[in-house]
Amino acid sequence: MIESGTNIAQDTVKKIFSRFDNLTGQYRKTIEDHLQKNPSIDDSKISSMFEMIGSFRDIAEQLTLHPFRLVQTEAELVKKHTQLIGGTAKRVAGKMSDPVVVPERGDHRFSDDDWSDNVVFDYIKQAYLLNSNAIMELVDSLEDTNSHSHDQFMFYSRQIINALSPSNTVLTNPEVLKKTVSTGGVNLINGFKQFVEDYKKNPGLLNVSMTDFSAFSVGQNVATTEGKVVFQNELMQLIQYAPTTETVNKTPLLVIPPWINKYYILDLKEKNSLIKWLVDQGNTVFVVSWVNPGPALRETGFEDYMKKGALAALDAIEQATGEKESNVIGYCVGGTLLASTLAWLTAKRKKRIKSATYLTTLIDFSDPGGIGVFINENAISSIERRLEKVGYYDGRAMAFSFNLLRENDLFWSFFINNYLKGEKPAPFDLLYWNSDGTNLPAKMHGYYLRNMYLENNLIKPGGIELDGVKIDISKIKTPVYFLSTIQDHIAKWKTTYNGALLHSGNVKFVLSGSGHIAGVVNPPNKEKYGHWTNDEMPAEAGKWLEGAENHKGSWWPNWKEWSTQYAGAQVDPRIPGDRELEVIEDAPGSYVKMRIAEVIKQ
């Protein structure tokens, strides 16, 4: 009888959600018809909204079909709230009481003393944490569905929960409330002015200012390593840096940065500049500085980044130094391009790269890290439609999406500081770089999302074709150095390890502490984070780490020791412009100074 009743209830629930799906489908069709008549509207935002609604629909259905799970969570939550009320009553009576729940380590939202010392705000904080923890634990217990993944459930739920944090409103944030009273509300007036300024910079998408932009100037106090632009085409400028040693390594060194942001993350300031350090180790260093593309480059594809980027740079370096082979470093997406270029050169039986270094690089995209919540057929199809309309992917939208992967640190903390407290963000070179984004050409970005992230074609022999050649990563025999970072949420280290295993030549894998940026930009003089090495390459990443040796400090000296065998003999320093290539302009060049708003207006 009970089983029969349960089946009837589940059938009823399924019918209700089926009707909801029909209504949603009708609504979606109405919206799509409207979009066709109004092509200027950014339909990717509407698609994101439907993705979120669909995810919450799946969550509701699972919870409705498993009521005991929900009842158990509710019972436990009521118990904890009863404890909280009792503890609060004790504090009101002047007695001590231990908290029922405390913020997780690293949660800075409730760092002000009043969140603990003031009984009212302590109750608000704990009640919020009890509710949010219960919801997230409940959502975490759910499984994937046909239309949405567990990671999407967690991501969308987290966005709503963190948006509703009491720290994000004036009356329930003690720090903001005190400032509002002390300034007579001037902080809110100043905050509103800053909100309007930020919105004008990014109409339709609120990217909160993270730093004082007026404090930095590219070429003046960031990207200051001395050099010259010696080659350029419509896609990139090639910078050759001035030597600082009496002799240099015979084999030149090319750095290919990602094109989703600007190269000077590797040259923020002298004391932590990887580029400056590479020059000081006796290398003739060349760096690709990608253009910030607008609609005019809509037909630029991934293979153009290989031909007009990596291959063009190698040809220019040969003209500048007389050397046909170079050692090459690829960072993030630049590393993915480096792997593709190496595979293409291998298929063409051309030897242009003596050694390759990958920094936090995905070749196997089976686990795309945090951005996996945005990788699905619906989302990518929506982006492709937007790309077709405007010809490029707006880098500000990408920055916003990446910031939502760490929303409390990279969005809400600045929301509170700028708009509620009315304070100006502090100067910070890293956040200045983070806000200095780049657009992506339509053809390239659509190809990259679908072939790499969605279909994972790069690991398939012949899965990717570039300039008429089907490539195969497993055919690469060039010696390679893989650097990954243990806390990387963009290129997870275990997934990058899978990419390292694909290579057929000598492979050295090194794991750094920290994350995608700090683990890479980690100069030796700071003695931070440490790194792991292991001469063996077992089939599983976990086994590699079990047998790895931990070392203090930066991975940079380890790379130098490895790279020496491919550096060649010592030769006289090469001065930019002293051979076949003439100097075009001083580093950092003009391409890196192009900002998104200026490009779009062109």
mmCIF file of N, CA, C and O in Angstrom, residues 376-377 380-381 384 445-457:
data_model
loop_
_atom_site.group_PDB
_atom_site.id
_atom_site.type_symbol
_atom_site.label_atom_id
_atom_site.label_comp_id
_atom_site.label_asym_id
_atom_site.label_seq_id
_atom_site.Cartn_x
_atom_site.Cartn_y
_atom_site.Cartn_z
ATOM 1 N N ASN A 376 28.455 23.284 -21.684
ATOM 2 C CA ASN A 376 27.399 22.361 -22.086
ATOM 3 C C ASN A 376 26.875 22.826 -23.437
ATOM 4 O O ASN A 376 27.146 23.948 -23.873
ATOM 5 N N GLU A 377 26.120 21.963 -24.094
ATOM 6 C CA GLU A 377 25.672 22.256 -25.458
ATOM 7 C C GLU A 377 24.821 23.517 -25.518
ATOM 8 O O GLU A 377 25.005 24.353 -26.412
ATOM 9 N N ILE A 380 27.110 26.708 -24.957
ATOM 10 C CA ILE A 380 28.029 26.978 -26.054
ATOM 11 C C ILE A 380 27.263 27.363 -27.319
ATOM 12 O O ILE A 380 27.699 28.249 -28.074
ATOM 13 N N SER A 381 26.122 26.745 -27.562
ATOM 14 C CA SER A 381 25.308 27.133 -28.720
ATOM 15 C C SER A 381 24.872 28.586 -28.607
ATOM 16 O O SER A 381 24.854 29.329 -29.602
ATOM 17 N N GLU A 384 27.827 30.739 -29.369
ATOM 18 C CA GLU A 384 28.076 30.731 -30.816
ATOM 19 C C GLU A 384 27.128 31.669 -31.555
ATOM 20 O O GLU A 384 27.530 32.358 -32.497
ATOM 21 N N HIS A 445 37.083 31.487 -30.957
ATOM 22 C CA HIS A 445 36.504 31.152 -29.655
ATOM 23 C C HIS A 445 35.461 30.048 -29.782
ATOM 24 O O HIS A 445 35.419 29.129 -28.958
ATOM 25 N N GLY A 446 34.624 30.122 -30.803
ATOM 26 C CA GLY A 446 33.640 29.069 -31.004
ATOM 27 C C GLY A 446 34.300 27.724 -31.245
ATOM 28 O O GLY A 446 33.880 26.694 -30.700
ATOM 29 N N TYR A 447 35.353 27.725 -32.055
ATOM 30 C CA TYR A 447 36.092 26.497 -32.354
ATOM 31 C C TYR A 447 36.728 25.929 -31.082
ATOM 32 O O TYR A 447 36.665 24.723 -30.816
ATOM 33 N N TYR A 448 37.334 26.812 -30.306
ATOM 34 C CA TYR A 448 38.047 26.383 -29.109
ATOM 35 C C TYR A 448 37.080 25.785 -28.083
ATOM 36 O O TYR A 448 37.339 24.708 -27.519
ATOM 37 N N LEU A 449 35.961 26.461 -27.846
ATOM 38 C CA LEU A 449 34.997 25.964 -26.870
ATOM 39 C C LEU A 449 34.463 24.591 -27.269
ATOM 40 O O LEU A 449 34.364 23.679 -26.448
ATOM 41 N N ARG A 450 34.111 24.445 -28.543
ATOM 42 C CA ARG A 450 33.472 23.208 -28.983
ATOM 43 C C ARG A 450 34.484 22.071 -29.104
ATOM 44 O O ARG A 450 34.233 20.955 -28.631
ATOM 45 N N ASN A 451 35.615 22.321 -29.730
ATOM 46 C CA ASN A 451 36.569 21.242 -30.010
ATOM 47 C C ASN A 451 37.420 20.853 -28.815
ATOM 48 O O ASN A 451 37.783 19.684 -28.683
ATOM 49 N N MET A 452 37.738 21.811 -27.974
ATOM 50 C CA MET A 452 38.556 21.485 -26.805
ATOM 51 C C MET A 452 37.671 21.141 -25.612
ATOM 52 O O MET A 452 37.642 20.009 -25.140
ATOM 53 N N TYR A 453 36.926 22.106 -25.139
ATOM 54 C CA TYR A 453 36.172 21.925 -23.901
ATOM 55 C C TYR A 453 35.004 20.951 -24.032
ATOM 56 O O TYR A 453 34.823 20.072 -23.190
ATOM 57 N N LEU A 454 34.198 21.116 -25.065
ATOM 58 C CA LEU A 454 32.988 20.309 -25.157
ATOM 59 C C LEU A 454 33.254 18.902 -25.665
ATOM 60 O O LEU A 454 32.760 17.912 -25.113
ATOM 61 N N GLU A 455 34.057 18.776 -26.727
ATOM 62 C CA GLU A 455 34.259 17.467 -27.366
ATOM 63 C C GLU A 455 35.613 16.837 -27.057
ATOM 64 O O GLU A 455 35.843 15.677 -27.384
ATOM 65 N N ASN A 456 36.524 17.599 -26.429
ATOM 66 C CA ASN A 456 37.843 17.080 -26.027
ATOM 67 C C ASN A 456 38.565 16.412 -27.200
ATOM 68 O O ASN A 456 39.121 15.311 -27.072
ATOM 69 N N ASN A 457 38.578 17.078 -28.334
ATOM 70 C CA ASN A 457 39.143 16.485 -29.550
ATOM 71 C C ASN A 457 40.664 16.492 -29.600
ATOM 72 O O ASN A 457 41.259 15.747 -30.378
#
